PDB file of C-alpha atoms in Angstrom:
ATOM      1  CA  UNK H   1     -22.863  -2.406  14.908  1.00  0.00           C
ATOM      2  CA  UNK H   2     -21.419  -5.320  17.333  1.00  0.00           C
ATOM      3  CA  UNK H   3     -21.381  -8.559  15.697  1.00  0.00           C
ATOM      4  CA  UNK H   4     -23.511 -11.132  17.701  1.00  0.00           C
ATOM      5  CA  UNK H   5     -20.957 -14.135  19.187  1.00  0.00           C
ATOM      6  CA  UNK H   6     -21.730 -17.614  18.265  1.00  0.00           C
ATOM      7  CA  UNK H   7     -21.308 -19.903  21.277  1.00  0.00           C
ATOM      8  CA  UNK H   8     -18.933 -22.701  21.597  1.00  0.00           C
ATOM      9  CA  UNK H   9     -19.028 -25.977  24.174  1.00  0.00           C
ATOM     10  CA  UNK H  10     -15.457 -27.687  23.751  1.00  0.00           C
ATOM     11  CA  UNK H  11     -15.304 -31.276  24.824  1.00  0.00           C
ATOM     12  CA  UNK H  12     -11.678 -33.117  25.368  1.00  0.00           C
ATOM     13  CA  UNK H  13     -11.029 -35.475  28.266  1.00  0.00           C
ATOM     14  CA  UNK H  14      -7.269 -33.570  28.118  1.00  0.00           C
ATOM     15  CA  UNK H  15      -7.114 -30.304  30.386  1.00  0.00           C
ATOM     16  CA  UNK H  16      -4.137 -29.216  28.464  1.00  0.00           C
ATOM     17  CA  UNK H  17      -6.182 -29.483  25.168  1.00  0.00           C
ATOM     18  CA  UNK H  18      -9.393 -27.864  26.477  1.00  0.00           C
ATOM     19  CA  UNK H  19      -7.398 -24.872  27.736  1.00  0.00           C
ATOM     20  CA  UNK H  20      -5.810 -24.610  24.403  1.00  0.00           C
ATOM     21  CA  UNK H  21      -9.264 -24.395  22.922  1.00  0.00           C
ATOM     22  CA  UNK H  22     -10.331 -21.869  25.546  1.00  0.00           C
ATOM     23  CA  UNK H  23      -7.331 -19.463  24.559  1.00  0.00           C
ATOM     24  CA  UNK H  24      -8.131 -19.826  20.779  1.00  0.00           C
ATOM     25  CA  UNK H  25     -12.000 -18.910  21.162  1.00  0.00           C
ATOM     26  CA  UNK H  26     -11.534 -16.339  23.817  1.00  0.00           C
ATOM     27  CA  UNK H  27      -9.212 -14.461  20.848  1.00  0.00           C
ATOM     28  CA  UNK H  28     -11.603 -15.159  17.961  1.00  0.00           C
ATOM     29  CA  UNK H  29     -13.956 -12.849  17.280  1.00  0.00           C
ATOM     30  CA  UNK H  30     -17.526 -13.841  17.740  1.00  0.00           C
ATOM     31  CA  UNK H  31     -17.064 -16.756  19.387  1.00  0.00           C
ATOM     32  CA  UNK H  32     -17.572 -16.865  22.959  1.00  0.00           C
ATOM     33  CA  UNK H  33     -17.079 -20.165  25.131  1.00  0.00           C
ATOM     34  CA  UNK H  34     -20.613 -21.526  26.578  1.00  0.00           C
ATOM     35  CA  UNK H  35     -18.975 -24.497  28.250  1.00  0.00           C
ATOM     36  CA  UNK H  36     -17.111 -27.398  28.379  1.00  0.00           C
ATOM     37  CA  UNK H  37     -17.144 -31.177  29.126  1.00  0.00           C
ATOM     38  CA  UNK H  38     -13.991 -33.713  29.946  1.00  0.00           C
ATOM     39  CA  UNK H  39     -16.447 -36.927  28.801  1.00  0.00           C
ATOM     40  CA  UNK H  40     -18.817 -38.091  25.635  1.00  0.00           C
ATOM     41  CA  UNK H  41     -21.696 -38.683  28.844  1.00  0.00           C
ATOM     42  CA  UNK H  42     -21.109 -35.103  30.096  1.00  0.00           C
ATOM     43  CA  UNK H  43     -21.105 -33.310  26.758  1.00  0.00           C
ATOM     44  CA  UNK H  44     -24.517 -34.882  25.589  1.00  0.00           C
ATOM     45  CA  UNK H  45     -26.011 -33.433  29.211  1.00  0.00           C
ATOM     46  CA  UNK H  46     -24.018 -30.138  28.942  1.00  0.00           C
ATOM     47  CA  UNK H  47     -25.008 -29.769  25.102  1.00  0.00           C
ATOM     48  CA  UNK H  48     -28.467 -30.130  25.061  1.00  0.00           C
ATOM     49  CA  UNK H  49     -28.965 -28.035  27.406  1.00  0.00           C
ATOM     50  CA  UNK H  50     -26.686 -25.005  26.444  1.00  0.00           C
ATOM     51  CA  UNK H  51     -27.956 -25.342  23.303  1.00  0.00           C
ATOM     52  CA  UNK H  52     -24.257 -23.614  21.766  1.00  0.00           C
ATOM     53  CA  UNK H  53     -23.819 -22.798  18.260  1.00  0.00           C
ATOM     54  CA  UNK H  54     -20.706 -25.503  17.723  1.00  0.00           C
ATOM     55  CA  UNK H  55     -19.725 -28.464  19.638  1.00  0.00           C
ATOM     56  CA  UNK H  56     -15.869 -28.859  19.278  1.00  0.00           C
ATOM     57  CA  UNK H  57     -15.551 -32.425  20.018  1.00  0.00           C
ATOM     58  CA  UNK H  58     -12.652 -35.363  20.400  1.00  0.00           C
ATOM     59  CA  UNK H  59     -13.332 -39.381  19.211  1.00  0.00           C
ATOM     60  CA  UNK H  60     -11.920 -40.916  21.848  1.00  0.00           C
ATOM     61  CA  UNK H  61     -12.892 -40.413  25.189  1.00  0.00           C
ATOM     62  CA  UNK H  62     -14.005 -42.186  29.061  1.00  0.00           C
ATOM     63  CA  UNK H  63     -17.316 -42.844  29.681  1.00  0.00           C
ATOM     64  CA  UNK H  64     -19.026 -42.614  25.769  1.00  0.00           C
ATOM     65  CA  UNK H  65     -16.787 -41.728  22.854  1.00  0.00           C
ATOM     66  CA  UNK H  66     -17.399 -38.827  20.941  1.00  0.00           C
ATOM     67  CA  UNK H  67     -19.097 -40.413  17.991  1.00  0.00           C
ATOM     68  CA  UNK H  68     -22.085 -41.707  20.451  1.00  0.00           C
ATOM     69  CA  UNK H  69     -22.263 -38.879  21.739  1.00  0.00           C
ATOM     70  CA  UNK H  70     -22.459 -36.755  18.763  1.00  0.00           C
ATOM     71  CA  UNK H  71     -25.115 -39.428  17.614  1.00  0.00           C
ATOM     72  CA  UNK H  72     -27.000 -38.855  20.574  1.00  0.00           C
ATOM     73  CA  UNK H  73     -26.777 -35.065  20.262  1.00  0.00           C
ATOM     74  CA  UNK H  74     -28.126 -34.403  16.517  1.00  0.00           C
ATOM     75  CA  UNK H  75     -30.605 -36.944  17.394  1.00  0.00           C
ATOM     76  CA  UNK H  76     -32.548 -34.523  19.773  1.00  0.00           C
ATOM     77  CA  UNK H  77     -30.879 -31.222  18.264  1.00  0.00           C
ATOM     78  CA  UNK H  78     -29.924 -31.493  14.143  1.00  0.00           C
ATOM     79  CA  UNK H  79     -29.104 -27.642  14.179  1.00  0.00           C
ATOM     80  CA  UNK H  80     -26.084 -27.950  16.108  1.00  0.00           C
ATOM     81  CA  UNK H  81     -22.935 -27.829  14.525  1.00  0.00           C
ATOM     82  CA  UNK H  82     -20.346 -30.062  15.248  1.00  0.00           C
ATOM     83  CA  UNK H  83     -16.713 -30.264  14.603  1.00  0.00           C
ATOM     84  CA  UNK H  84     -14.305 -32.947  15.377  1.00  0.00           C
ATOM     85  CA  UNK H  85     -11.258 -32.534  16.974  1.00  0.00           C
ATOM     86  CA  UNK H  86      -9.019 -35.456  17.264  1.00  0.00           C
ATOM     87  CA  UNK H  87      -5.232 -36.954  17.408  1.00  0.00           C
ATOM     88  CA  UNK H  88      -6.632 -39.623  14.725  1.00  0.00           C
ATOM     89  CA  UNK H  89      -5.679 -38.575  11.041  1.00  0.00           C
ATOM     90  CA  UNK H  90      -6.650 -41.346   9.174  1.00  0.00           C
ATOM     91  CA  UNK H  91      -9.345 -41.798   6.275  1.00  0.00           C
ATOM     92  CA  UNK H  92     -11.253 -43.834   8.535  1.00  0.00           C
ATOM     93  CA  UNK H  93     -11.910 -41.311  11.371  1.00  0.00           C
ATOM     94  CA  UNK H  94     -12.649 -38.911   8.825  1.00  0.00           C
ATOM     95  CA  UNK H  95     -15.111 -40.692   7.207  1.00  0.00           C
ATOM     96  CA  UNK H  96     -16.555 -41.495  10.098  1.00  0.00           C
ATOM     97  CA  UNK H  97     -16.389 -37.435  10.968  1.00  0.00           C
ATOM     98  CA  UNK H  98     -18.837 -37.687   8.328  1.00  0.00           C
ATOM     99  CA  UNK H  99     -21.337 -40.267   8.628  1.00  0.00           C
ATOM    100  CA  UNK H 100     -22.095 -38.993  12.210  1.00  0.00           C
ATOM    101  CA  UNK H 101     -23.432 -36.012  10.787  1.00  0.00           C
ATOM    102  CA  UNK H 102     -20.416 -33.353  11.887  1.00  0.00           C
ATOM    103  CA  UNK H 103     -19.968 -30.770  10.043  1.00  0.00           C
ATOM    104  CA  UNK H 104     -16.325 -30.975  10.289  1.00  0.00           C
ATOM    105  CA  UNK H 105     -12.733 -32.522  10.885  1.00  0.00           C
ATOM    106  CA  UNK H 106      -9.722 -31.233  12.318  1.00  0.00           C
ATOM    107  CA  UNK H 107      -6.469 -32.982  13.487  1.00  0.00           C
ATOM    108  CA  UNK H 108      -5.214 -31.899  16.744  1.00  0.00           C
ATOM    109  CA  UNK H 109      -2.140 -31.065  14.950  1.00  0.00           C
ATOM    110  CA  UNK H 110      -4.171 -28.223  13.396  1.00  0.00           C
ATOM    111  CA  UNK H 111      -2.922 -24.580  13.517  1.00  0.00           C
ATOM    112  CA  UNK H 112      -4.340 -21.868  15.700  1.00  0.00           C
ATOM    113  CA  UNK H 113      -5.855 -20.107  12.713  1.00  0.00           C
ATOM    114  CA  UNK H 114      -7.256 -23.540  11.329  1.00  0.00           C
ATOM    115  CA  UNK H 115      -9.448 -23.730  13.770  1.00  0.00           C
ATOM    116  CA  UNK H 116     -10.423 -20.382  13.317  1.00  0.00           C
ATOM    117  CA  UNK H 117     -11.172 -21.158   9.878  1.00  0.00           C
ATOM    118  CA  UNK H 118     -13.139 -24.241  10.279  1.00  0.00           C
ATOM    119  CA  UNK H 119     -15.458 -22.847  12.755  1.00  0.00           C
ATOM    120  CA  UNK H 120     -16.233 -19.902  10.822  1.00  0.00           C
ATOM    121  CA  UNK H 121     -16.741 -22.038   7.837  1.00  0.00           C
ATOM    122  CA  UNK H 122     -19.208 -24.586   9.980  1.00  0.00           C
ATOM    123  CA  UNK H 123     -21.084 -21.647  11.868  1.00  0.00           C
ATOM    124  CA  UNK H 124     -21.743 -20.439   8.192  1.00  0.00           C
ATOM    125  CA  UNK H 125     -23.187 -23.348   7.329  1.00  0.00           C
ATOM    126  CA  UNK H 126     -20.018 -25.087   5.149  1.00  0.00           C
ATOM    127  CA  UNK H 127     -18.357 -28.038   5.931  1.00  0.00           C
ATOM    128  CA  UNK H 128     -14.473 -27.914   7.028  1.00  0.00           C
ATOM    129  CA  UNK H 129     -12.291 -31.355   6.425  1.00  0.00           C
ATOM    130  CA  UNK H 130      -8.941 -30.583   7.159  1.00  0.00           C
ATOM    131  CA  UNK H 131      -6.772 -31.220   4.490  1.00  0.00           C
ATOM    132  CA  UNK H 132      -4.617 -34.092   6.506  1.00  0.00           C
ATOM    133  CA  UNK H 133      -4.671 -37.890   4.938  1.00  0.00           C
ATOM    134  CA  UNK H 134      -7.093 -37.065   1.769  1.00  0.00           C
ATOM    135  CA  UNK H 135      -7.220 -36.053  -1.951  1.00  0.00           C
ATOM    136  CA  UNK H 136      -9.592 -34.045  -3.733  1.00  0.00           C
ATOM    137  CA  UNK H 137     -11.937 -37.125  -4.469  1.00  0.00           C
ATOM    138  CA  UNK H 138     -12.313 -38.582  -0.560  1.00  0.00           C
ATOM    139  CA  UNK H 139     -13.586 -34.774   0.388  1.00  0.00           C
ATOM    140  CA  UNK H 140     -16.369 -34.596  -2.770  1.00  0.00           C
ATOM    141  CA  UNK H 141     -17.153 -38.060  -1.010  1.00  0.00           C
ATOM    142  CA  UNK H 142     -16.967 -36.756   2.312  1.00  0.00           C
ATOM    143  CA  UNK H 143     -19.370 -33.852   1.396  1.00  0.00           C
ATOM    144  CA  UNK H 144     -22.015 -36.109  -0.214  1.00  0.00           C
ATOM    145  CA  UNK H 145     -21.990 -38.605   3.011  1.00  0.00           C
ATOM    146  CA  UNK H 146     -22.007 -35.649   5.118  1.00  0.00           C
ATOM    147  CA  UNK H 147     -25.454 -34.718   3.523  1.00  0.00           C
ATOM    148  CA  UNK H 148     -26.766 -37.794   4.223  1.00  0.00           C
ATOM    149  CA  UNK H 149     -29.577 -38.234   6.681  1.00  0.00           C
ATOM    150  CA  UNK H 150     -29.468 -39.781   9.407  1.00  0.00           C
ATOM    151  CA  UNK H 151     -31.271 -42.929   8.428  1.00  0.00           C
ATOM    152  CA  UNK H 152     -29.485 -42.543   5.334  1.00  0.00           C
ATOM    153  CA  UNK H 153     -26.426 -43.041   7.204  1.00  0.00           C
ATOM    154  CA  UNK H 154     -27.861 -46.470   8.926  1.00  0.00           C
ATOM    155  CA  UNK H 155     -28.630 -47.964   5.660  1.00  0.00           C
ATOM    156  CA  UNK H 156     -25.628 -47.230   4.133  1.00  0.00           C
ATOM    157  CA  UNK H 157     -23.558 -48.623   7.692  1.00  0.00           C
ATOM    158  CA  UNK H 158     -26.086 -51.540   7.608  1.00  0.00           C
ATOM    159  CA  UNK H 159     -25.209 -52.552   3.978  1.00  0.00           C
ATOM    160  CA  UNK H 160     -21.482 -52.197   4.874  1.00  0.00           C
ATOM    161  CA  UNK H 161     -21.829 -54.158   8.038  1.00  0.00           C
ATOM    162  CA  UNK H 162     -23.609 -56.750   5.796  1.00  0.00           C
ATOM    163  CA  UNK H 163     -20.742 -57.035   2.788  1.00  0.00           C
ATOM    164  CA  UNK H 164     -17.827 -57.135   6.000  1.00  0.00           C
ATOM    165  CA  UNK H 165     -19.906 -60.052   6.756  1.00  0.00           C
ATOM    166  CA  UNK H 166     -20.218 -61.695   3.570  1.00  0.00           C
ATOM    167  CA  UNK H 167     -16.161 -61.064   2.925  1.00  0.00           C
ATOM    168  CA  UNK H 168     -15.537 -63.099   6.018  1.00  0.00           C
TER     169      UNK H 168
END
């Protein structure tokens, strides 16, 4: 019996990053590489309509960042999985990871097999926040905003916009 391969878009406005990603996929079983996008307005396009299994996506990026994008892509698609894929290992990015509505967080300083791991763990329906920059306590947190929905997540932004507001 052949096991049925999950596809993959990758999105990273580094070539050197994207053929990385293309290598790791290419040698992981069941996944198979749909596409790929070098921009946050490409990957939306690209995305909805490849329809992949997992979106392997970077922050930071030319023409819309990945967090707009990713936005704009569970918007019009909630079954997609998503997994972040950045240089940024901070609380903050990870958090944000989170509010989005990914279903994941790795560092670009992740390990071959880390990847592996945390897109078999998303495509199964888990969550995967790399270990980097958190304790046991931010990732039960993590997990509860990442089960948010997504007007959920606009209240709760809304309310922190409005108490940044009020501290200032």
């Amino acid at each position: 019996m052949t096991m049925e391969s999950r596809r993959v878009v990758i999105c990273d406005d580094h070539e050197i990053v994207r053929e990385a990603l293309k290598a790791r996929i290419g040698q992981a079983p069941g996944l198979e590489l749909a596409g790929e996008a070098v921009d946050g307005a490409e990957v939306v396009d690209l995305t909805l309509k490849l329809r992949p299994d997992l979106l392997i996506i970077d922050v930071e990026m030319p023409k819309a960042n990945g967090i707009s994008a990713i936005e704009e892509i569970l918007a019009q698609d909630p079954e997609i999985k998503i997994l972040i894929f950045t240089a940024h290992v901070n609380s903050n990015v990870i958090e944000l990871a989170a509010r989005t509505g990914a279903s994941g967080y790795l560092p670009k300083s992740a390990s071959a097999s880390e990847i592996e791991t945390a897109a078999e763990e998303v495509l199964s329906g888990g969550s995967y926040f790399s270990d980097a920059k958190r304790t046991g306590s931010d990732s039960d947190e993590l997990e509860r905003l990442r089960q948010l929905s997504p007007r959920e997540r606009q209240i709760l932004e809304l309310l922190e916009r409005l108490q940044a507001e009020a501290r200032a």
